[in-house]
CSV table of C-alpha atoms in Angstrom, one decimal:
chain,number,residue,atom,x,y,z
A,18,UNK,CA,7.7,-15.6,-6.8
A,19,UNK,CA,11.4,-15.4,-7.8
A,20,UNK,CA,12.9,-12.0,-8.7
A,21,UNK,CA,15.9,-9.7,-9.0
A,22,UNK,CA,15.4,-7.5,-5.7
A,23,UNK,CA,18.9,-7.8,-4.6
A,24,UNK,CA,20.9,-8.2,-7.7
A,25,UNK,CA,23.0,-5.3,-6.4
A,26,UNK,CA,24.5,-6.7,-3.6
A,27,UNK,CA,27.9,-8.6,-5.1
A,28,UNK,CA,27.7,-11.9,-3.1
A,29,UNK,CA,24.1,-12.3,-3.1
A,30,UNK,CA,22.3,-14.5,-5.2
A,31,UNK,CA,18.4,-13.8,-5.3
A,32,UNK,CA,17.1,-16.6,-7.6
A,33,UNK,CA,16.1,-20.3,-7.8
A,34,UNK,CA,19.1,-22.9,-6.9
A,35,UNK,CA,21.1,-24.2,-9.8
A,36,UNK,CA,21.7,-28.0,-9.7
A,37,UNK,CA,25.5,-27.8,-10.0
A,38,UNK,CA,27.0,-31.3,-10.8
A,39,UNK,CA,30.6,-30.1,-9.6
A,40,UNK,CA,32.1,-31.4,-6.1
A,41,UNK,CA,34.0,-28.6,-4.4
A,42,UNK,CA,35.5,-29.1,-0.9
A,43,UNK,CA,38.4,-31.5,-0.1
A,44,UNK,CA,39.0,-34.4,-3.1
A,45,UNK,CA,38.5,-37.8,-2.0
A,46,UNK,CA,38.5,-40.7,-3.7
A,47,UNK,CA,35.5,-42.8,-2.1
A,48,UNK,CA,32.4,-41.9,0.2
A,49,UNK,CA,33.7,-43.9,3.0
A,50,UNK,CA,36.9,-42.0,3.0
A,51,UNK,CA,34.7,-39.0,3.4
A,52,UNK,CA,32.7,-40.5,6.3
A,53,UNK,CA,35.4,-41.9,8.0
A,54,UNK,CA,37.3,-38.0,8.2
A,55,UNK,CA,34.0,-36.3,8.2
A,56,UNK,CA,33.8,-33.3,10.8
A,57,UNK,CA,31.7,-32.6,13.5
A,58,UNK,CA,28.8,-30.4,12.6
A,59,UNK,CA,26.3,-29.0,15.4
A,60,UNK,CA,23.7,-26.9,14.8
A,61,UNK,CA,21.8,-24.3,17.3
A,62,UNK,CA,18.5,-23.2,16.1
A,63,UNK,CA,17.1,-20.0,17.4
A,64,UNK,CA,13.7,-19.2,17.8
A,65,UNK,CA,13.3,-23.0,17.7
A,66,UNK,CA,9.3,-23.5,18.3
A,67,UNK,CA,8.0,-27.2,18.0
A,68,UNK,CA,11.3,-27.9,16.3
A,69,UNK,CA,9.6,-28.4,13.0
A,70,UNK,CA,13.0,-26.5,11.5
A,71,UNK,CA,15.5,-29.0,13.9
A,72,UNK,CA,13.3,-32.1,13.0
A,73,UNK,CA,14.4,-31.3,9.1
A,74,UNK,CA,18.1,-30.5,10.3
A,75,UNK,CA,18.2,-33.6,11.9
A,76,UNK,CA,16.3,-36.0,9.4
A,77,UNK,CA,18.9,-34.6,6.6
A,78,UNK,CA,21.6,-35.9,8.9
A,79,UNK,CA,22.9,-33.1,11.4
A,80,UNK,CA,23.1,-32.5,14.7
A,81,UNK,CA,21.4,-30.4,16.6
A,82,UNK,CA,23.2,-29.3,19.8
A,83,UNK,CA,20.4,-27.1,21.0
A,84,UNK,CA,17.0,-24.8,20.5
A,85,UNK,CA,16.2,-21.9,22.0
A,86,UNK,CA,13.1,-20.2,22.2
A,87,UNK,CA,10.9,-18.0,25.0
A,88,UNK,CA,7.9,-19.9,24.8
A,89,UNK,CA,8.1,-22.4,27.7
A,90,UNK,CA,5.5,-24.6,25.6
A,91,UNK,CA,7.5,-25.5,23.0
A,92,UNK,CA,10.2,-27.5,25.3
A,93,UNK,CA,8.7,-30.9,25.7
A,94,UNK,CA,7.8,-31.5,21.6
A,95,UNK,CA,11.4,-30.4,20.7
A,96,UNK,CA,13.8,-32.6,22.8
A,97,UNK,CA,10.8,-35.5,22.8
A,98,UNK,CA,11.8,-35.3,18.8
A,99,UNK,CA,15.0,-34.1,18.4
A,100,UNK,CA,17.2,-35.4,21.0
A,101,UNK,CA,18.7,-32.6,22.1
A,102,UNK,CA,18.9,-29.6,24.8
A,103,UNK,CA,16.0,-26.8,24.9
A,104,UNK,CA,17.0,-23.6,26.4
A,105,UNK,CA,13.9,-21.7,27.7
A,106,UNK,CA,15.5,-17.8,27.2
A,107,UNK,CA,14.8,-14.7,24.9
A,108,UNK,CA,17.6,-14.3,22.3
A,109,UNK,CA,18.2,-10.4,23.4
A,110,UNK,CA,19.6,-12.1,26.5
A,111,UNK,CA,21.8,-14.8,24.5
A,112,UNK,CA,25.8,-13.8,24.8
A,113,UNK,CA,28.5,-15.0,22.7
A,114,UNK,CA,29.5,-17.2,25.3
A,115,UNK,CA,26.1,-18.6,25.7
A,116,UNK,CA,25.8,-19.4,22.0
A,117,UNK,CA,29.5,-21.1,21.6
A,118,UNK,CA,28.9,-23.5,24.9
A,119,UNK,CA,25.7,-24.4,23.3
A,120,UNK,CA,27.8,-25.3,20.2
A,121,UNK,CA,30.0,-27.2,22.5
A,122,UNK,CA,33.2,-29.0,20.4
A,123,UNK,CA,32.7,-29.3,16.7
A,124,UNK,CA,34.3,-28.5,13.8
A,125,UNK,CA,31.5,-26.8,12.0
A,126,UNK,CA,29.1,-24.5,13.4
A,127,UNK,CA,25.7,-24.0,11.8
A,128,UNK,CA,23.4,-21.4,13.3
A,129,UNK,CA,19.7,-21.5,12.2
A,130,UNK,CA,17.1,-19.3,13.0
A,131,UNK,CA,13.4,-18.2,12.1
A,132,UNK,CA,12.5,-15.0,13.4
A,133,UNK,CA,8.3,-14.3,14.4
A,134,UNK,CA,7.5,-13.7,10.9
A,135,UNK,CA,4.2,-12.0,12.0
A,136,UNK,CA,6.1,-8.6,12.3
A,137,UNK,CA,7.1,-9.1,8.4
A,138,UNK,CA,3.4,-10.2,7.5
A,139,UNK,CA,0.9,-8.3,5.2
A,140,UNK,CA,-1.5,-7.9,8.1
A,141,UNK,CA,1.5,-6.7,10.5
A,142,UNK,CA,2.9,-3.8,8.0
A,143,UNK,CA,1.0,-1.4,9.3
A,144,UNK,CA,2.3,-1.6,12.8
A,145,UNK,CA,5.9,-0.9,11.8
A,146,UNK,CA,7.6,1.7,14.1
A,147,UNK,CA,11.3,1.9,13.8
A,148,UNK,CA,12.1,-1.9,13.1
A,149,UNK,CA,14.8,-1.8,16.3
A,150,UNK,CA,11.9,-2.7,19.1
A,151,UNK,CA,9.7,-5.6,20.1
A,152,UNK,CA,9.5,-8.5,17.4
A,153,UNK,CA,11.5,-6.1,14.5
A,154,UNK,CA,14.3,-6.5,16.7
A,155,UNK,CA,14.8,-9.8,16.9
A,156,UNK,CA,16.1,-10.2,13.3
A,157,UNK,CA,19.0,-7.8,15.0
A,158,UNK,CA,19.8,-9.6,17.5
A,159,UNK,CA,20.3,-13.0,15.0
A,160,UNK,CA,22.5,-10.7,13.2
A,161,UNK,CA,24.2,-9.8,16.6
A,162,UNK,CA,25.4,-12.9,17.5
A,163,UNK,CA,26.1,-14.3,13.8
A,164,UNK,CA,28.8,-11.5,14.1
A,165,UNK,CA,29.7,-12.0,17.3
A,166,UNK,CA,30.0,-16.0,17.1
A,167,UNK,CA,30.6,-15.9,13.2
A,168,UNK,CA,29.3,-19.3,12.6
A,169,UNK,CA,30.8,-21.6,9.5
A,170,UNK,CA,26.9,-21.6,8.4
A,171,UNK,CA,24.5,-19.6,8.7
A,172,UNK,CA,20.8,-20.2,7.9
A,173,UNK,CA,17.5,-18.0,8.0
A,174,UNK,CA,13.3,-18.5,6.9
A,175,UNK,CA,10.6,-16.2,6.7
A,176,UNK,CA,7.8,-14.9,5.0
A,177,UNK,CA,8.1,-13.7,1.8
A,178,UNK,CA,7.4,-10.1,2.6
A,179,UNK,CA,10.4,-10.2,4.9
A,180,UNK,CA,12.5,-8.5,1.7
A,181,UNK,CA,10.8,-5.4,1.9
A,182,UNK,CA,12.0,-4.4,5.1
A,183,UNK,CA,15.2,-2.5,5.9
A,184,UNK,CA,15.9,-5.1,8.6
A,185,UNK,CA,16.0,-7.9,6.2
A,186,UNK,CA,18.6,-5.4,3.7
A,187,UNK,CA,20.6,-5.2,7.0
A,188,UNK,CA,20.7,-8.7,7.8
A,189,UNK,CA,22.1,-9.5,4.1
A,190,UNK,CA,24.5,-6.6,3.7
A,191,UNK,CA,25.7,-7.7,7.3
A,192,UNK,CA,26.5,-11.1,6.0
A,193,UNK,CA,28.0,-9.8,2.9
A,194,UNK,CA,30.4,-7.5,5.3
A,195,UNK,CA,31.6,-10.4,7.0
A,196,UNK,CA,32.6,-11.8,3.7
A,197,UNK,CA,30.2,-15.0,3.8
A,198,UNK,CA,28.6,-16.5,0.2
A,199,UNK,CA,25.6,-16.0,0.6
A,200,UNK,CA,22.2,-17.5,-1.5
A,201,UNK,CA,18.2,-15.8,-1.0
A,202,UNK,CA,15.5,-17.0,-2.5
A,203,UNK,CA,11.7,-17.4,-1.8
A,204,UNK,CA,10.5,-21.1,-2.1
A,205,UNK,CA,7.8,-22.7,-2.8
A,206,UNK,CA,7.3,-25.3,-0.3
A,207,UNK,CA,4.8,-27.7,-2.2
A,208,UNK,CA,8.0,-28.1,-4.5
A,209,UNK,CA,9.6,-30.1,-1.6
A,210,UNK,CA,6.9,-32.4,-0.7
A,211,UNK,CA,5.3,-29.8,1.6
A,212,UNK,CA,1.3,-30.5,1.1
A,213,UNK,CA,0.2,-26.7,1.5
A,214,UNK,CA,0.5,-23.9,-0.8
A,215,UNK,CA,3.1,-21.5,1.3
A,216,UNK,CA,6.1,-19.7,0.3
A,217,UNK,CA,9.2,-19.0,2.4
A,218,UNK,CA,12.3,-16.8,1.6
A,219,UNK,CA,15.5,-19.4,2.5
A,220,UNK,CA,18.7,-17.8,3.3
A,221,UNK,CA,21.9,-20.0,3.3
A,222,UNK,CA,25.3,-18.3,3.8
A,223,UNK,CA,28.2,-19.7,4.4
A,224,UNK,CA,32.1,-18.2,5.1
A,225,UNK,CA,33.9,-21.6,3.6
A,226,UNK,CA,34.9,-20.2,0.2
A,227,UNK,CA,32.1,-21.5,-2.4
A,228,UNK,CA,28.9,-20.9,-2.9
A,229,UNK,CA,26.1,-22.3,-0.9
A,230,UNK,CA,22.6,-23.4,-2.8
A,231,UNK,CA,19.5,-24.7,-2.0
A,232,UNK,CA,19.0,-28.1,-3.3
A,233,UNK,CA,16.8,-28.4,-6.5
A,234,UNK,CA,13.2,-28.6,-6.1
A,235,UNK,CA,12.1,-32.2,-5.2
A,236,UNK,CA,8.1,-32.7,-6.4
A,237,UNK,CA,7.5,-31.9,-10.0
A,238,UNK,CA,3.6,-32.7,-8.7
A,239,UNK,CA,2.1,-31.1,-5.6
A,240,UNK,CA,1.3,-33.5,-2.5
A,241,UNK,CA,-2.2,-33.3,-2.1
A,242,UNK,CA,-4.3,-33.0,0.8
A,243,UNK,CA,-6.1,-36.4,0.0
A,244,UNK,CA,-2.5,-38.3,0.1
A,245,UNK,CA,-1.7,-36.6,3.2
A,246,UNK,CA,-4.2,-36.8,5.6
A,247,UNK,CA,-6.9,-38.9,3.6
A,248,UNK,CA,-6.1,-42.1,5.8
A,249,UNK,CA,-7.0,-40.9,9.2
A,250,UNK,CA,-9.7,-41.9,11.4
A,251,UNK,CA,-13.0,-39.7,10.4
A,252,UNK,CA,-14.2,-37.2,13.0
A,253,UNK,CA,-17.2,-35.3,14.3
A,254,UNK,CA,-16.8,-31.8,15.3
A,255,UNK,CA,-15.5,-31.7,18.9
A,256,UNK,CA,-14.8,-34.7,18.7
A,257,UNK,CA,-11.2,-36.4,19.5
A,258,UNK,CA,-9.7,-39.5,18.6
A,259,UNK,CA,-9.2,-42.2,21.3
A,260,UNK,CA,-5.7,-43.5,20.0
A,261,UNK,CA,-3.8,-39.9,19.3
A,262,UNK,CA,-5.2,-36.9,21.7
A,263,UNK,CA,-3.7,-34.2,19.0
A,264,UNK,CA,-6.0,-36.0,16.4
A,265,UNK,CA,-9.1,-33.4,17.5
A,266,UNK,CA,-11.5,-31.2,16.3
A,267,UNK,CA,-12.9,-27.9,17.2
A,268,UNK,CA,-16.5,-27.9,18.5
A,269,UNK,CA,-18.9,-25.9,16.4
A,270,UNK,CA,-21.8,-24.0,16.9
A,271,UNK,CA,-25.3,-24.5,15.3
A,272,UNK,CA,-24.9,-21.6,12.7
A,273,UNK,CA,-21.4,-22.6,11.6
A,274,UNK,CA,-22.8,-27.0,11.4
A,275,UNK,CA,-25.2,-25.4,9.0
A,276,UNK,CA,-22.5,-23.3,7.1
A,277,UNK,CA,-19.7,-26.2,6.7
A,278,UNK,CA,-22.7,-28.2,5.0
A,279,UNK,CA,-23.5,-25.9,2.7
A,280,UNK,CA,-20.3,-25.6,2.1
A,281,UNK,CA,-18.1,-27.4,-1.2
A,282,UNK,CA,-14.7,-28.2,-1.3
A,283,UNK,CA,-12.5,-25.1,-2.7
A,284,UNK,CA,-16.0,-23.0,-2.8
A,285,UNK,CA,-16.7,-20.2,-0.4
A,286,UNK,CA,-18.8,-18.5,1.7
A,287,UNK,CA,-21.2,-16.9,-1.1
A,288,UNK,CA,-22.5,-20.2,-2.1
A,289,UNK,CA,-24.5,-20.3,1.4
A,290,UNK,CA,-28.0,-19.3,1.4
A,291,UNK,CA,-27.9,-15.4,2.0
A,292,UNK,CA,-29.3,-16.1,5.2
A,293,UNK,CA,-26.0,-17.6,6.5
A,294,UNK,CA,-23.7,-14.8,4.9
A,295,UNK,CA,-21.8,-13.2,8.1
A,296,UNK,CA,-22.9,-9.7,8.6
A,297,UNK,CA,-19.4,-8.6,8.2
A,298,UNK,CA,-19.7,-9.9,4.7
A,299,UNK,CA,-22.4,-8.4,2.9
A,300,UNK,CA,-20.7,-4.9,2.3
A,301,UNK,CA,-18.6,-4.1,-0.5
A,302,UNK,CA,-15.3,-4.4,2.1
A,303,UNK,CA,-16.5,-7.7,3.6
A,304,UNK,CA,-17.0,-9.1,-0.3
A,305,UNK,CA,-13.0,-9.3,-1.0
A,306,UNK,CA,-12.7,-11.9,2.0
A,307,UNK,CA,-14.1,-15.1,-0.1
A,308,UNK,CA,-11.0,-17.3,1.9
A,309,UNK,CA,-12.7,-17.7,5.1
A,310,UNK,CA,-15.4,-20.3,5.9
A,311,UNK,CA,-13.8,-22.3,2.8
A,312,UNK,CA,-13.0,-26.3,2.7
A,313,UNK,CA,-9.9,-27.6,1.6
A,314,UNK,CA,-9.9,-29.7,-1.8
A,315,UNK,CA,-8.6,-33.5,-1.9
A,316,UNK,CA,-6.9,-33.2,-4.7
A,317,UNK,CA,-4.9,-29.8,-4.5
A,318,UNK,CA,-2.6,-29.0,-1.5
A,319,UNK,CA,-3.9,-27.5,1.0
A,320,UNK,CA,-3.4,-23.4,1.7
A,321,UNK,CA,-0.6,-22.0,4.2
A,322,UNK,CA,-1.4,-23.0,7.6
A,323,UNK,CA,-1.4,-20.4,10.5
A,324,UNK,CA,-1.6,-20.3,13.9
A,325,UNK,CA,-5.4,-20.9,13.7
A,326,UNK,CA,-5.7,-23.4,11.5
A,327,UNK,CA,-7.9,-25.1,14.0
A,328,UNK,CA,-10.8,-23.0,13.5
A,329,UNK,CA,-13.3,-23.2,10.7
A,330,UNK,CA,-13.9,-19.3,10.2
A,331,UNK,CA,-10.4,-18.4,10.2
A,332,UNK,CA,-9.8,-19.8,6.8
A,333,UNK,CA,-9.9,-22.3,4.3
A,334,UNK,CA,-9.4,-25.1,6.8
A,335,UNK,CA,-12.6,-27.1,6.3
A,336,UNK,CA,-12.1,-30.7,6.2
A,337,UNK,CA,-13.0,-31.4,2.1
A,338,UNK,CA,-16.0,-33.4,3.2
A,339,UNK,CA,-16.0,-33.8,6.9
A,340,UNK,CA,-18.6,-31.4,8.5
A,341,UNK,CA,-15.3,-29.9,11.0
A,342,UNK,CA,-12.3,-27.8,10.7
A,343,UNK,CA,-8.7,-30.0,10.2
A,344,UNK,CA,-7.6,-31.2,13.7
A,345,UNK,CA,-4.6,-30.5,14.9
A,346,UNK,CA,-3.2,-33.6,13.8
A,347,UNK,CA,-4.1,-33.0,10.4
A,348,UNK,CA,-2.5,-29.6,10.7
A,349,UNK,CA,0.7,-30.8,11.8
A,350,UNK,CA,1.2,-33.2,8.7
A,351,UNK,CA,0.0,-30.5,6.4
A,352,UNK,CA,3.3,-28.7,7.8
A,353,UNK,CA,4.8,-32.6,6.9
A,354,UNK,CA,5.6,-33.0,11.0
A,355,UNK,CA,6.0,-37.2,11.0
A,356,UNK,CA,2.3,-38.7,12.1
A,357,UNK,CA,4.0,-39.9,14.9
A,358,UNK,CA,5.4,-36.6,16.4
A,359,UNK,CA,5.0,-35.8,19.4
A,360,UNK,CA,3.6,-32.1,20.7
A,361,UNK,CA,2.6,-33.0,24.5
A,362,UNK,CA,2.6,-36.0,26.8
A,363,UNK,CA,0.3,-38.7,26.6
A,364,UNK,CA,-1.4,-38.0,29.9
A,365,UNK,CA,-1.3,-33.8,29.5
A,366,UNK,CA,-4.3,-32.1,28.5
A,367,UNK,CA,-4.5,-31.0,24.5
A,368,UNK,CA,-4.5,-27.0,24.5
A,369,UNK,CA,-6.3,-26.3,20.9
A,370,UNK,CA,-5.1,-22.5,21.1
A,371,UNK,CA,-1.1,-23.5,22.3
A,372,UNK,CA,-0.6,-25.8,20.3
A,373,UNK,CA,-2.3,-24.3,17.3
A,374,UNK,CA,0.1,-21.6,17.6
A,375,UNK,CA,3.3,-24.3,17.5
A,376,UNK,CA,1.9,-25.7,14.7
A,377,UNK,CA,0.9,-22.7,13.0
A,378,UNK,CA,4.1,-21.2,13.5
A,379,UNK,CA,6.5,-24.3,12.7
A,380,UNK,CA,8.5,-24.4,9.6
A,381,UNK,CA,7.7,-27.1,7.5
A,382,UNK,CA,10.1,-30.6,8.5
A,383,UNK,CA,10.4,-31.3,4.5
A,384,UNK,CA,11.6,-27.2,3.8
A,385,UNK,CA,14.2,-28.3,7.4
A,386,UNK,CA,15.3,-31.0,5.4
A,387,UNK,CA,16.0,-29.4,2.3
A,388,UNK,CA,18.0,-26.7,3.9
A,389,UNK,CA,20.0,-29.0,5.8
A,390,UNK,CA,20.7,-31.3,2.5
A,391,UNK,CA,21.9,-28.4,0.7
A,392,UNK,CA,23.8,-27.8,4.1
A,393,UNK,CA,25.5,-31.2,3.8
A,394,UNK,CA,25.8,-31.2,0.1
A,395,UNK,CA,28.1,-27.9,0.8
A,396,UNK,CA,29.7,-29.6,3.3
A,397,UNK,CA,30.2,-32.6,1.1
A,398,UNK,CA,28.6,-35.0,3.8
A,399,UNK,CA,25.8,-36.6,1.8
């Protein structure tokens, strides 16, 4: 997954992070020296969501001053696990001003942002028009204000496919104009304790005079599915857990009861009787979709989760040997979101479709947390 794409731009650095054992910054002769002159370091994180990104941030030991995002729904889960401000507003409307009193007085500004990444996705190419409108532009406008604000750090995810888009190539030779260090590469999450098979491309720049990296890989040995959600309380389909309302299951019909059974963990839809086979599936086309309709396996991690993870024909995202689809709490620790996080009040009603899409759409806490270690490790904070 890691390649030379970008080898030609001078300050950028498109491969996996190098564990460098040399302290650069400021020479001090003891941690607590350090800690006791350390800076202030606040954090705004654009296109914030659930604030699976901030919750990493802030587990690795920054602050986050604020998150802004448009969706409305993703307000209470971020400040009820983040501690701090949510800002209801599109980006396009975000001035300088906004962004630097959002910042409020620190010594180190770190702006992180994810982008929709469904413009950048495989099934989404085709719609491309001239990458300056809707959802292509929002990239832009990141880049607009990391120019206009220029930011001591600066921090982007994304799908992999992102690279093969001229807005990406402007994003990076934008960075590289305004003389910031700057580090790409596409990660494999499971390597970080992530229990799903899904691949990011990490940007880390950073205008304080050394190079920035992305810390080296944490898991030598994938987090399975099994270790991650194996302990929680069994479910039937449509059914929901009395102690944790996000701990629920999608209701299934007759057809696709009688589908999940004949189903085997890691199979796929063409072990069923031929009976059961999906219309849709019996041409030649249908035949290269074996991914849907699929369980997950205990012992493997489980695939990238989307914004429909909830649903049993939209993927792989059978329970391994429950007859349901993965409730939403199950989806939200296969993104490694805390058990314990919370995405709506206790006496709110559970929205499979909304919150799908926060969860779906999150970036994994334990990918947050990497970045903002290799943030601090730059800094020379940890």
């Amino acid at each position: 997954g890691r390649g030379g794409e970008y080898d030609t731009l001078p300050t950028v650095v498109y491969c996996a992070p190098i564990n460098s054992k040399i302290r650069r910054g400021v020479n001090m002769s003891s941690r607590s020296v350090r800690k006791k002159n350390r800076p202030v370091v606040a954090c705004v994180d654009l296109f914030c969501g659930a604030g699976g990104l901030s919750h990493g941030l802030r587990k690795a030991g920054l602050k986050i001053a604020a998150g802004v995002d448009i969706d409305p729904a993703c307000k209470y889960p971020f400040e009820a696990n983040n501690s701090a401000r949510f800002v209801n507003q599109d980006v396009r409307e975000l001035s300088p001003r906004d962004l630097d009193a959002l910042f409020g007085k620190c010594d180190v500004k770190v702006l992180a942002g994810c982008a929709p990444c469904q413009p950048f996705s495989t099934y989404s190419q085709r719609y491309e028009s001239d990458g300056v409108s809707g959802k292509w532009g929002l990239l832009y406008e990141f880049s607009r204000l990391v120019e206009e604000v220029m930011p001591d750090i600066v921090t982007m995810e994304n799908v992999p496919t992102v690279r093969k888009h001229s807005v990406f190539l402007d994003f990076i030779n934008l960075l590289d104009k305004l003389k910031y260090n700057v580090t790409c590469a596409v990660v494999r999450c499971v390597e970080y304790g992530v229990p799903q098979n899904r691949r990011r491309m990490v940007v880390l720049a950073s205008r304080r005079g050394t190079k920035i990296e992305l810390v080296p890989a944490s898991h030598k040995h994938p987090v399975s599915v099994e270790r991650a959600i194996g302990s929680l309380p069994p479910l039937l389909a449509g059914e929901v857990d009395p102690n944790d309302s996000l701990h629920v299951a999608s209701s299934l019909s007759k057809l696709n009861l009688a589908r999940i059974r004949a189903s085997r963990p890691g199979g796929t839809w063409r072990d069923w009787p031929v009976e059961m086979v999906a219309e849709c599936h019996q041409g030649e086309a249908g035949k290269t979709y074996p991914s849907v309709y699929g369980r997950m396996e205990w012992k493997k991690p489980a695939p990238t989760m989307t914004t429909q993870c909830y649903g049993f024909g939209n993927g792989r995202f059978g329970h391994p040997e429950q007859d349901r689809a993965i409730s939403l709490r199950e989806a939200a620790i296969l993104q490694s979101f805390p058990k314990g996080y919370k995405f709506v009040r206790r006496e709110e009603q559970v929205n499979m479709r909304t919150l799908g899409r926060l969860i779906g759409n999150a970036v994994p806490v334990k990918l947050g947390s990497a970045i903002g270690r290799s943030i601090m490790k730059h800094l020379e904070l940890d």
